[in-house]
Short mmCIF file of C-alpha atoms and ligand atoms in Angstrom, two decimals:
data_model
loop_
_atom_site.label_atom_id
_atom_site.label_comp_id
_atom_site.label_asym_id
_atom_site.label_seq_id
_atom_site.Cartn_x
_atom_site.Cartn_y
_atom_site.Cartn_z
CA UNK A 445 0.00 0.00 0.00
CA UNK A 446 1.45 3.47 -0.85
CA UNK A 447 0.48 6.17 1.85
CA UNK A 448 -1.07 9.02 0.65
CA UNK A 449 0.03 12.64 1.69
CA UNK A 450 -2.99 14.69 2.68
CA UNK A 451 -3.40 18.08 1.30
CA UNK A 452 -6.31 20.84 2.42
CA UNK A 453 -8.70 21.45 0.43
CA UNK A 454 -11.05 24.31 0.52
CA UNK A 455 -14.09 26.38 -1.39
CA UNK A 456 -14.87 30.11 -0.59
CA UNK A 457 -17.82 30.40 1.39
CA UNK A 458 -20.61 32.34 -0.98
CA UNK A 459 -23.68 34.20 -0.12
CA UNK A 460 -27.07 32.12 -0.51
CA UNK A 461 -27.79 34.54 -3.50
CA UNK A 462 -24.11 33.27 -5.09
CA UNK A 463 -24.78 30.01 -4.63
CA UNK A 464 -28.79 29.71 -6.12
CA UNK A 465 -27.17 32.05 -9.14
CA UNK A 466 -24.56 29.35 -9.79
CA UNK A 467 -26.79 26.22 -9.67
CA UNK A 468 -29.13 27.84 -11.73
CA UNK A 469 -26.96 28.94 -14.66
CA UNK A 470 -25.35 25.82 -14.51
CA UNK A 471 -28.85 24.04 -14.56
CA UNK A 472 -29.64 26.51 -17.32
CA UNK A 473 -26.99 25.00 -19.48
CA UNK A 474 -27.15 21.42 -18.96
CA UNK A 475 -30.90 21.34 -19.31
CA UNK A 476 -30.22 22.30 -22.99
CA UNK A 477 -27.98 19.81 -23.74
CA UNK A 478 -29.62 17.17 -26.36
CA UNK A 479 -28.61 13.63 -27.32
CA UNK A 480 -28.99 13.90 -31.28
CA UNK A 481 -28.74 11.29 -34.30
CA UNK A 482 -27.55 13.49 -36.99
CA UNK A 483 -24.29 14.43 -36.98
CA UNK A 484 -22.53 17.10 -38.98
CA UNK A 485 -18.83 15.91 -40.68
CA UNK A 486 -17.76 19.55 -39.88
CA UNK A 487 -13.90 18.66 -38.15
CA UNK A 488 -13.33 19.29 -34.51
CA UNK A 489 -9.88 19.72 -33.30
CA UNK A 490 -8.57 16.64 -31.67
CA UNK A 491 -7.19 19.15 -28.52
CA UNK A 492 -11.23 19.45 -27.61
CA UNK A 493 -11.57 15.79 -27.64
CA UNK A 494 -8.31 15.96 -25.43
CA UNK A 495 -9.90 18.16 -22.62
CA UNK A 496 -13.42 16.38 -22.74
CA UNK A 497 -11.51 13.24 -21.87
CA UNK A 498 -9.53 14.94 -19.32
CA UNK A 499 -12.77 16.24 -17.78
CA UNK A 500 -14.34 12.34 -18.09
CA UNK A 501 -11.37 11.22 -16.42
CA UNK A 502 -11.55 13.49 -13.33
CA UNK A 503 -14.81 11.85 -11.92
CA UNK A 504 -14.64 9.96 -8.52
CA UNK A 505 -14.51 6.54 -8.86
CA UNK A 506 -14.08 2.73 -6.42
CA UNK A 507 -10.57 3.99 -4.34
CA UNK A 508 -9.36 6.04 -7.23
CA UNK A 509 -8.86 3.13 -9.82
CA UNK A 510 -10.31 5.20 -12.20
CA UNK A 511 -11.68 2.10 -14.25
CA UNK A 512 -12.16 3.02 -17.30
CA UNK A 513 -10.48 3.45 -21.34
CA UNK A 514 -11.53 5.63 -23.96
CA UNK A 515 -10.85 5.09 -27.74
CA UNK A 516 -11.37 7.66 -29.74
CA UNK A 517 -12.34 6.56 -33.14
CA UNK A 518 -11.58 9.50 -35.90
CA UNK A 519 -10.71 7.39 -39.37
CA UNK A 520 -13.42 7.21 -42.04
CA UNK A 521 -11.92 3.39 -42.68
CA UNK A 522 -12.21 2.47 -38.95
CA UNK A 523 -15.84 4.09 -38.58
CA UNK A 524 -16.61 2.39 -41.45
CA UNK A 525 -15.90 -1.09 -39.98
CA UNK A 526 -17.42 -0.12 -36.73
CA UNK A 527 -20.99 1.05 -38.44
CA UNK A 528 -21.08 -2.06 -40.36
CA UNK A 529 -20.78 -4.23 -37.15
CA UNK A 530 -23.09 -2.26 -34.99
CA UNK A 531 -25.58 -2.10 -37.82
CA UNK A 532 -24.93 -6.26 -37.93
CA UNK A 533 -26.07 -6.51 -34.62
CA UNK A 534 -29.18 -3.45 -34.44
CA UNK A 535 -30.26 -5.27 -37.12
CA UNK A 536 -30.65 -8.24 -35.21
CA UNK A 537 -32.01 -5.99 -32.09
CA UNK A 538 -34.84 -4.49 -34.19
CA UNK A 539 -36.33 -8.08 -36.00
CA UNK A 540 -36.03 -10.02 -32.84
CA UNK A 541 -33.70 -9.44 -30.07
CA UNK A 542 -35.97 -6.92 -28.84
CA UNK A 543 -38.83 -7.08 -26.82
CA UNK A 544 -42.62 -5.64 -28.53
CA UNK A 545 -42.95 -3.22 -25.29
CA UNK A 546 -39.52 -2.23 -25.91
CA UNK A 547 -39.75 -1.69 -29.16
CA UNK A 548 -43.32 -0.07 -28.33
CA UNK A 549 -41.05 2.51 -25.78
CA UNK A 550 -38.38 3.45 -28.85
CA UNK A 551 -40.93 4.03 -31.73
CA UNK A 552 -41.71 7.45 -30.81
CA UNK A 553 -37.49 8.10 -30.39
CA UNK A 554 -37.72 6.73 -34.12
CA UNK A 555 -34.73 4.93 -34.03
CA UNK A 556 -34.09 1.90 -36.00
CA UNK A 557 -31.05 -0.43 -37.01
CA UNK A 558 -29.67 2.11 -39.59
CA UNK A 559 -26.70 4.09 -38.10
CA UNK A 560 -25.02 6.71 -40.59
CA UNK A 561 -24.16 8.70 -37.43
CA UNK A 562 -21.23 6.70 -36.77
CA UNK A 563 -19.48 7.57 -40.18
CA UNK A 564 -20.70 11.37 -40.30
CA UNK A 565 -19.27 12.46 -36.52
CA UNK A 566 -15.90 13.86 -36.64
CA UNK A 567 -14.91 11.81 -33.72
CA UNK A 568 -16.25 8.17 -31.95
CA UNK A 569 -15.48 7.79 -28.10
CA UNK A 570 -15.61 4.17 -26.90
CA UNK A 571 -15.86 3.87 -23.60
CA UNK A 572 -14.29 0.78 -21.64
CA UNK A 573 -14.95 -0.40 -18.18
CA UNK A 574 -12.31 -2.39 -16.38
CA UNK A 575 -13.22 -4.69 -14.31
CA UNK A 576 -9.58 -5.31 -12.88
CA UNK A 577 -6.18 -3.79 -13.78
CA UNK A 578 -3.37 -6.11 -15.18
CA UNK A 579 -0.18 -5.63 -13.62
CA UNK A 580 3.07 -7.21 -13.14
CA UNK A 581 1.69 -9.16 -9.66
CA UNK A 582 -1.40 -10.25 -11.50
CA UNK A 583 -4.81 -9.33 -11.81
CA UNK A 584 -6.19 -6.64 -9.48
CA UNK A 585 -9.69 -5.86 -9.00
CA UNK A 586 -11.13 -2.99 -9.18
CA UNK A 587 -14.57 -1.54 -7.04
CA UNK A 588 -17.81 -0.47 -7.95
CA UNK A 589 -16.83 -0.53 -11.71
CA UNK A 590 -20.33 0.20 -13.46
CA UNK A 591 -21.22 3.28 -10.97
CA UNK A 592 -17.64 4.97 -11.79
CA UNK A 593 -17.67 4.64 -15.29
CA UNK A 594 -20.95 5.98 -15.55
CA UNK A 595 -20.18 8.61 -13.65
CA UNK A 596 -17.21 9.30 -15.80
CA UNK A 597 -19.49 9.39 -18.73
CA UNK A 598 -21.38 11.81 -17.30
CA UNK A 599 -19.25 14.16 -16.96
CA UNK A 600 -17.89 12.80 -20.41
CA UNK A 601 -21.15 14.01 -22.21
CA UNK A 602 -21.43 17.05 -20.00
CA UNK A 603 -18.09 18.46 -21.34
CA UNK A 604 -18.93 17.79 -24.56
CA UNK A 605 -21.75 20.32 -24.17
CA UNK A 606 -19.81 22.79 -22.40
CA UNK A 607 -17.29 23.25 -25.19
CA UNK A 608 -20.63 23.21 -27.53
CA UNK A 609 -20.69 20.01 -29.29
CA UNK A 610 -23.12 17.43 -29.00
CA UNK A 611 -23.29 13.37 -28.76
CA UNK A 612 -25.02 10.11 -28.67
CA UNK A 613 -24.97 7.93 -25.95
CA UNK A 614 -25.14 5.01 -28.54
CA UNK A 615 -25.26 1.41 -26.93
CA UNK A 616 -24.85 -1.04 -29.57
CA UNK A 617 -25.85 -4.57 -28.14
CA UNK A 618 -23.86 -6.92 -27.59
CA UNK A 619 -21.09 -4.21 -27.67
CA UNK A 620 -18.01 -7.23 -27.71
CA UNK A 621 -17.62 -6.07 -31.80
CA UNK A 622 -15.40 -3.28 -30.38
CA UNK A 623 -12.70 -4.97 -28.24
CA UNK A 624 -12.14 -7.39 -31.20
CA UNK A 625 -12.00 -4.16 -33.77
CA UNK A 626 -9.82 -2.42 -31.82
CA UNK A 627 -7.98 -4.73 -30.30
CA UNK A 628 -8.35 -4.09 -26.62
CA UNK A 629 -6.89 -5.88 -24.26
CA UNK A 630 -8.82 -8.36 -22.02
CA UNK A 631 -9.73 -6.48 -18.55
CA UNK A 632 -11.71 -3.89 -21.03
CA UNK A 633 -15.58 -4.06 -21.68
CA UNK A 634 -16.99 -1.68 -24.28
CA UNK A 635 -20.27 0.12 -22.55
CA UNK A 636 -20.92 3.38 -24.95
CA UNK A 637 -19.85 4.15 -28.38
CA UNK A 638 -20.30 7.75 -28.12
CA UNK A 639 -20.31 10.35 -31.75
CA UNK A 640 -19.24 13.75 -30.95
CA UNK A 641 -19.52 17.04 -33.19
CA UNK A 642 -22.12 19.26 -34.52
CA UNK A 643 -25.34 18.21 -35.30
CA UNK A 644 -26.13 17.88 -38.87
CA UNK A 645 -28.11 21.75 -40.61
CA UNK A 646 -31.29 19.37 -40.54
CA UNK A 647 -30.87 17.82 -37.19
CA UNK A 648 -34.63 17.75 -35.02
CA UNK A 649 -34.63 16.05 -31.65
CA UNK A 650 -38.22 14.94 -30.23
CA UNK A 651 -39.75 17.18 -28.23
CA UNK A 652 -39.60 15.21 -25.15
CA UNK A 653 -40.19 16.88 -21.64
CA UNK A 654 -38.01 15.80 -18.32
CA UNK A 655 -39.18 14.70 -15.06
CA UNK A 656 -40.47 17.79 -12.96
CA UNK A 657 -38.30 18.00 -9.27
CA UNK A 658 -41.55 16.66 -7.37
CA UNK A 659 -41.69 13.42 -10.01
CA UNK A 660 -37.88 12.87 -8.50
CA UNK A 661 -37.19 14.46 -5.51
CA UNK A 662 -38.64 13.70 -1.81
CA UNK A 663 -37.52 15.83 0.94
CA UNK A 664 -37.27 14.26 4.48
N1 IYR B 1355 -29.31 0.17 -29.05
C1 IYR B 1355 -30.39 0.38 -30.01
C2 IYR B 1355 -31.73 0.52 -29.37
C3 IYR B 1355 -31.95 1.65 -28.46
C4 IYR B 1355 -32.24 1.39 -27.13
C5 IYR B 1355 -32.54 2.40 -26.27
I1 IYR B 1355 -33.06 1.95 -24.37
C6 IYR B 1355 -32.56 3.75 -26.72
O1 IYR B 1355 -32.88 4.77 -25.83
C7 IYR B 1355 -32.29 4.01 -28.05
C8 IYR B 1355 -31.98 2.95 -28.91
C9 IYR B 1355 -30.06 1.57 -30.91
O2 IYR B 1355 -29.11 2.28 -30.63
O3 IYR B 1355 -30.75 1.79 -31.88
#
């Protein structure tokens, strides 16, 4: 075990009024960020993707293990080959895989197996959860994998808002095409194949409407 020096940590005390202004505009941003499915080609500088992963990466996780990978897929040839193997297995998803009531719950979304989004975003993150770390002792297991990494991609699709670009949280299923395409090593499970850039000129979301705080929140 390494022993940790410990190092003080502090935030200025605001005024009530400070703090309510700062949740809100914060809340004011996030609550227009959008998943979309039509992507723009337009070219975003690799240095943004940089930073957004930088941002993913600082999110708590199990004793620090931080358990997660990101690949970030930018090559028409490579997007290529990953479309054509998601669309392999949403095809499948769509005529049988999935439920009626799930498909029932999606219809409105108007998704379907067809996926030109992963060929038109500038950039594909695939996001990796490790389950345990391979080192020169062994394996060693890491904690609470699926709760870090999805914190991680929270603040993963949050950045990408904040520096104003928008993404899919796309979940291919089974996922397993990806650590075979790019050759990951074995601790790594994909979770999200995630396009980021601009949304497409003709880009329309649905005009869906989120849980009200009472729907979510109870107060003790
Ligand atoms: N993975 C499929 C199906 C899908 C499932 C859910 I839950 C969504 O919110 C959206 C789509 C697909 O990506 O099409």
């Amino acid at each position: 075990m390494i022993n940790l020096d410990f190092i003080p940590h502090r935030r200025p005390i605001l005024t009530d009024e400070e703090l309510v202004n700062n949740a809100k505009s914060f809340y004011d941003q996030m609550k227009n960020r959008r998943t979309i499915r039509h992507f723009s080609n337009k070219k975003v500088p690799k240095e943004v993707i940089e930073y957004i992963l930088k941002t993913a990466s600082s999110a708590p996780s199990g004793a620090n293990k931080q358990p997660w990978a990101f690949a970030v897929i930018s090559s028409p040839e490579m997007k290529h080959t990953i479309r054509l193997a998601a669309e392999k297995e949403e095809e499948q998803n769509y005529n049988g895989r999935m439920s009626e009531a799930w498909l029932d719950d999606l219809r409105p979304l108007g998704t379907d197996a067809n996926k030109p989004f992963l060929e038109d975003a500038p950039h594909l993150i695939a996001v990796f959860k490790k389950a345990y770390e391979i080192t020169p002792e062994g394996k060693k297991k890491n904690y609470y994998v699926n709760e870090s990494v999805g914190l991680a991609a929270g603040f993963l699709i949050s950045a990408i808002h904040q520096a104003g670009l928008c993404s899919l949280t796309h979940t291919p299923s089974p996922m397993n095409f990806l650590e075979k395409i790019l050759q990951r090593p074995p601790n790594e499970r994909a979770v999200l194949l995630i396009p980021v850039g601009y949304p497409a000129e003709e880009a329309i979301v649905p005009d869906i409407r989120k849980k009200n705080i009472d729907e979510i929140a109870a107060w003790y």
